[in-house]
Coordinates of C-alpha atoms in Angstrom, one line a residue:
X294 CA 6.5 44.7 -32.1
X295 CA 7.0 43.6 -35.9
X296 CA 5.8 43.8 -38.7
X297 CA 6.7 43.4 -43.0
X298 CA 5.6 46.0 -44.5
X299 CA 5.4 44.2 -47.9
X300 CA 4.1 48.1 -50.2
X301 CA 3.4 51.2 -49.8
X302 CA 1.5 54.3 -51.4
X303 CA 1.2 57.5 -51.7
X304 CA -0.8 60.4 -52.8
X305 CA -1.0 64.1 -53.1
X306 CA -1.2 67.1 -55.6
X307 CA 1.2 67.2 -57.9
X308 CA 3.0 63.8 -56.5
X309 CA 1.2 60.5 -57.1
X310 CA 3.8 57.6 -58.9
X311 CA 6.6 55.6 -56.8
X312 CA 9.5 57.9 -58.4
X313 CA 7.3 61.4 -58.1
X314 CA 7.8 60.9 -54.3
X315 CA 11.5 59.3 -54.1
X316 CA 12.4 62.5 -55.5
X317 CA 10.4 64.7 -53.2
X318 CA 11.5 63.0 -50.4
X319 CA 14.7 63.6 -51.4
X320 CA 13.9 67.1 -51.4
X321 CA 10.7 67.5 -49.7
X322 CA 8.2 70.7 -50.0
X323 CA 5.0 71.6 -49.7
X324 CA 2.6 71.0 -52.1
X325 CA -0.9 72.2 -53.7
X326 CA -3.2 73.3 -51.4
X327 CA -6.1 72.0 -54.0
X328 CA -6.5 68.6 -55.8
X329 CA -8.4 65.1 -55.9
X330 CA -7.0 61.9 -57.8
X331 CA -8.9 61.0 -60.8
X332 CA -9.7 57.4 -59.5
X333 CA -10.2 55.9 -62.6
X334 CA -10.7 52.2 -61.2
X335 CA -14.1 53.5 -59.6
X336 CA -17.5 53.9 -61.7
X337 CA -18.1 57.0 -62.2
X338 CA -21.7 56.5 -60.6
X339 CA -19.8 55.6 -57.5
X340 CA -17.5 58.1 -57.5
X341 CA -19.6 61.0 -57.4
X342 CA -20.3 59.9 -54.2
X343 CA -16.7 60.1 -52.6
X344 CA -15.5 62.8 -50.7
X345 CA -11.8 64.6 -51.1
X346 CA -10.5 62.4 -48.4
X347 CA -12.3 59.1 -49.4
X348 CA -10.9 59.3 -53.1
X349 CA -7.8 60.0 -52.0
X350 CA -7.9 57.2 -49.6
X351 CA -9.3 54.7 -51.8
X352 CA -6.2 56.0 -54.6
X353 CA -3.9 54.7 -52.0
X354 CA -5.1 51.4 -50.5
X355 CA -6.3 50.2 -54.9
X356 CA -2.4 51.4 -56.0
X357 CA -1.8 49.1 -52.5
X358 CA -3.7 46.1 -53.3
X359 CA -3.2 43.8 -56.1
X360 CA -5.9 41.7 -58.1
X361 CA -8.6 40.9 -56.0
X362 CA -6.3 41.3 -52.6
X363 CA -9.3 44.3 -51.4
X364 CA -11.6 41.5 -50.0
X365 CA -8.9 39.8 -47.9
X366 CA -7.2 42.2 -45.4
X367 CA -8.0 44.0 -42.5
X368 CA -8.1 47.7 -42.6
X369 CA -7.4 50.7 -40.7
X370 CA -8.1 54.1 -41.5
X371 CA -6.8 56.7 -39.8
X372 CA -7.2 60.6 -40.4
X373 CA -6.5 63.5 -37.8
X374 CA -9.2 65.8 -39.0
X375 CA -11.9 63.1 -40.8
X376 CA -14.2 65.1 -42.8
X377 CA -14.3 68.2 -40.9
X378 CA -14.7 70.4 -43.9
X379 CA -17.8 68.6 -44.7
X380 CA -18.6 68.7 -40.7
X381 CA -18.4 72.3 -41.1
X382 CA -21.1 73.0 -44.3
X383 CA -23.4 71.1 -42.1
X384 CA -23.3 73.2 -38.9
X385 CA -23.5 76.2 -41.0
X386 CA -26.5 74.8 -42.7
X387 CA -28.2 73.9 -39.5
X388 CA -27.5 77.2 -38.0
X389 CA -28.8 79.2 -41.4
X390 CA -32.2 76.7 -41.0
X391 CA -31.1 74.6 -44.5
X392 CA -31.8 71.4 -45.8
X393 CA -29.0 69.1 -44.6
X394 CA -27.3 67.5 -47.5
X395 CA -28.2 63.5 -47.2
X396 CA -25.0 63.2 -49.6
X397 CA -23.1 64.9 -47.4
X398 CA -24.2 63.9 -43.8
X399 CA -23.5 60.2 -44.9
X400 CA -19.9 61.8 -45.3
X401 CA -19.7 63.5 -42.2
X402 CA -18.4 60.8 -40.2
X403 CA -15.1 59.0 -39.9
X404 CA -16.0 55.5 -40.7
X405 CA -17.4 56.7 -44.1
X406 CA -14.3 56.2 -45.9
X407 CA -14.1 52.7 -44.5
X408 CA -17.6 51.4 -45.5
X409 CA -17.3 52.7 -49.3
X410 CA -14.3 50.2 -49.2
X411 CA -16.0 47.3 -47.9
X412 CA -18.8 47.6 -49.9
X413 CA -16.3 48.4 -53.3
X414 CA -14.3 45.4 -52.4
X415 CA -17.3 42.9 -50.8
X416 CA -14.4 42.7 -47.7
X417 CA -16.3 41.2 -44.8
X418 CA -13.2 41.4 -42.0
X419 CA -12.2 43.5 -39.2
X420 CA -11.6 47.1 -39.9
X421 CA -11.1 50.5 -37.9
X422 CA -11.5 53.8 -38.1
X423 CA -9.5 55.8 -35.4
X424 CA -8.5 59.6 -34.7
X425 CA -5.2 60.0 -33.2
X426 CA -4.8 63.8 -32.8
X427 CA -1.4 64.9 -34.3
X428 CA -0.1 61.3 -33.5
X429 CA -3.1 59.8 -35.8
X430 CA -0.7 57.8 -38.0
X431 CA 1.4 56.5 -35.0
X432 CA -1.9 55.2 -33.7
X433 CA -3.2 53.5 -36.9
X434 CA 0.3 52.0 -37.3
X435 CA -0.3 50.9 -34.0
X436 CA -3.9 49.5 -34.2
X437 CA -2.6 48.1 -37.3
X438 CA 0.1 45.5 -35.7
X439 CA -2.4 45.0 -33.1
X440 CA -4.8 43.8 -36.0
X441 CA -2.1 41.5 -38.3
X442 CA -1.5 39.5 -34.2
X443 CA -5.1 39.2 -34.1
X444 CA -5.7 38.3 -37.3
X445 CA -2.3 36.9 -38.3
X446 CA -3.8 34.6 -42.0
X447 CA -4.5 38.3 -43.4
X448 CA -2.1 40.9 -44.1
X449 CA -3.9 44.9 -42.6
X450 CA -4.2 47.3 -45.2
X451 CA -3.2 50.9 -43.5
X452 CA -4.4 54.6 -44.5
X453 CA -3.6 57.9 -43.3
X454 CA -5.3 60.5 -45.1
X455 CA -6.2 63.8 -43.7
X456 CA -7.0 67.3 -45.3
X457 CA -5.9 71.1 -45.2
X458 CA -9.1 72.6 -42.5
X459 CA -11.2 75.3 -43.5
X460 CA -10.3 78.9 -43.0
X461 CA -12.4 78.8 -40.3
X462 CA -9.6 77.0 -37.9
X463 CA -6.8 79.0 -39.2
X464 CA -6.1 80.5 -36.2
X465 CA -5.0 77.3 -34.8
X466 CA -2.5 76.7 -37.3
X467 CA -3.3 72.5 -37.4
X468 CA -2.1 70.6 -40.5
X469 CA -1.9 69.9 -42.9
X470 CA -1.1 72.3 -45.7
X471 CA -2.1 70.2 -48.3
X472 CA -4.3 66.9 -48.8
X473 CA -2.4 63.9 -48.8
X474 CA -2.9 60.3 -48.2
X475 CA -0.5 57.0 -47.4
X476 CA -0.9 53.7 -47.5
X477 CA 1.1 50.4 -46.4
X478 CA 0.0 46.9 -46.6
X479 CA 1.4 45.0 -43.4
X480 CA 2.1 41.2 -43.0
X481 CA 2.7 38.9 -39.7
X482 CA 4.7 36.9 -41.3
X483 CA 8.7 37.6 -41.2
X484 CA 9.4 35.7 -44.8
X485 CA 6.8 37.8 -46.6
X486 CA 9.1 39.8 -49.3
X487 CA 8.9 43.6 -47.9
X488 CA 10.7 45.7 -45.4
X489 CA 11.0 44.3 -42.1
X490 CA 10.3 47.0 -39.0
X491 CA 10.4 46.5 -35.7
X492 CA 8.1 49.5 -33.7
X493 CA 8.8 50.1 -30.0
X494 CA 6.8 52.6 -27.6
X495 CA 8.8 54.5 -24.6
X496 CA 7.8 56.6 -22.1
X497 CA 9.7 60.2 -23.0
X498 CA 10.2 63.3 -21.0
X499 CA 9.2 65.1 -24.8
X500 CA 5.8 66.5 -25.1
X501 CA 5.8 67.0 -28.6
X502 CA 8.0 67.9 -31.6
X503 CA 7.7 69.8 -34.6
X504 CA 7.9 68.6 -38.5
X505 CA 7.5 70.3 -41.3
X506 CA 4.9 67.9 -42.8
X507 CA 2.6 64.9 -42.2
X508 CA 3.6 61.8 -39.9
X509 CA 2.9 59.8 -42.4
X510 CA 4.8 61.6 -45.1
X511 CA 7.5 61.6 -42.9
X512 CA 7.9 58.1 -42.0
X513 CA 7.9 57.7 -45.7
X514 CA 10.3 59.5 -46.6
X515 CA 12.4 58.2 -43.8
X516 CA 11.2 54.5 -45.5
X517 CA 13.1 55.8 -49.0
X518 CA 15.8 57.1 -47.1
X519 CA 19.3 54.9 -46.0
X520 CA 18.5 55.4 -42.4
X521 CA 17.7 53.0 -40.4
X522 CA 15.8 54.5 -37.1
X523 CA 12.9 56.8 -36.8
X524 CA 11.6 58.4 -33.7
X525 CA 8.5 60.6 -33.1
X526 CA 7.5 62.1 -30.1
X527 CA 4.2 62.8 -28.9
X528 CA 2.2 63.3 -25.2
X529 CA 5.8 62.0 -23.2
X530 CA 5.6 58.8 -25.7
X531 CA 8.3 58.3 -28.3
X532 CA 7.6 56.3 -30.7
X533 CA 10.9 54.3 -32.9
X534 CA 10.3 52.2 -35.7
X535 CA 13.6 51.1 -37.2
X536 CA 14.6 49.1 -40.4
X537 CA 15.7 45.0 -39.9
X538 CA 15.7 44.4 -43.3
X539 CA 15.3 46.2 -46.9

């Protein structure tokens, strides 16, 4: 499968412009635990009603998109946990007999983050909101090739964005460590000006392997670096995306 990936985005504490994150993923770290992008291109009226994730989501698909690009690509929006945090206030409400938050049940589910865009933007085409477990962004890459063939006149606007879990789930040790979220706007079409990637799914004897830090975050990283093949491995599926052009 192919695929330009014509820009890209990124966001976390700490790290938000193009050279903040050549040089961490030069020497990559772990970050704040704590933070939310100021999202000045929002009203504030509007933005009061984003969550964590959703600002941080819609910080990476706007520094994505130029002029009025928003209401003419597909999307896909991908997060491992959602809005569990949010999830998590509610159950505890419900069980203590409280008034459920309307603001925040309106959050509570994973295609929030995707209808604040389309009604921001006035974008009328396909979109999807998926959970991939620890493979989330291999599956919104994924679902977002499969959407650019379906839909080949618009380019698919990708985001991964997940947050740290409540103490709560410690004990299961799941990242992230800190909030982060990525963005890449892909294109069909092989003379679009970007990065050229070719993506190819394998059975593998692997289960699963251990990074340091977010899919997503790593694939960028790898996307910065001079190297020209990436694998992940995940449920005996390995996953290569590797470089055709710069």
């Amino acid at each position: 499968m192919f695929t330009t990936l014509r820009r890209w985005s990124a966001w976390a504490p700490s790290v938000e412009t193009r050279a903040d994150w050549r040089a961490w993923a030069t020497n990559p770290v772990n970050l704040p635990d704590q933070g939310v992008p100021a999202l000045p291109s929002i009203p504030a009226i509007r933005r009061r009603r984003l969550s964590g994730l959703s600002r941080m989501a819609f910080q990476v698909a706007f520094d994505c998109l130029t002029g009025a690009e928003g209401a003419c690509v597909n999307s896909v929006f991908a997060s491992h946990h959602g809005e569990m945090p949010i999830m998590l206030e509610l159950t505890d409400a419900v069980i203590d007999r409280e008034p459920l938050s309307p603001k925040k049940f309106s959050h509570s589910v994973y295609n929030t983050t995707a209808g604040h865009f389309s009604i921001e933007t006035a974008n009328q085409l396909p979109s999807t909101s998926l959970c991939g477990g620890h493979a989330s962004f291999c599956y919104g890459f994924l679902e977002a090739l499969a959407m650019t063939h379906r839909n080949p006149g618009n380019p698919t606007l990708l985001v991964m964005a997940d947050v740290p879990l409540p103490d709560f789930f410690a004990l299961y040790d799941r990242p992230p460590v800190f909030p982060y979220a990525f963005a890449a706007l892909l294109a069909n079409d092989s003379a679009t000006e970007g990065t050229r990637l070719q993506l190819d799914l394998a059975p593998d004897k692997n289960t699963e392997e251990e990074w340091g830090f977010p899919q997503a975050l790593v694939f960028l990283q790898w996307l910065l670096s001079g190297e020209t093949q990436l694998a992940h491995h995940h449920h005996h599926q390995r996953w290569t995306w590797q470089k055709l052009s710069n």
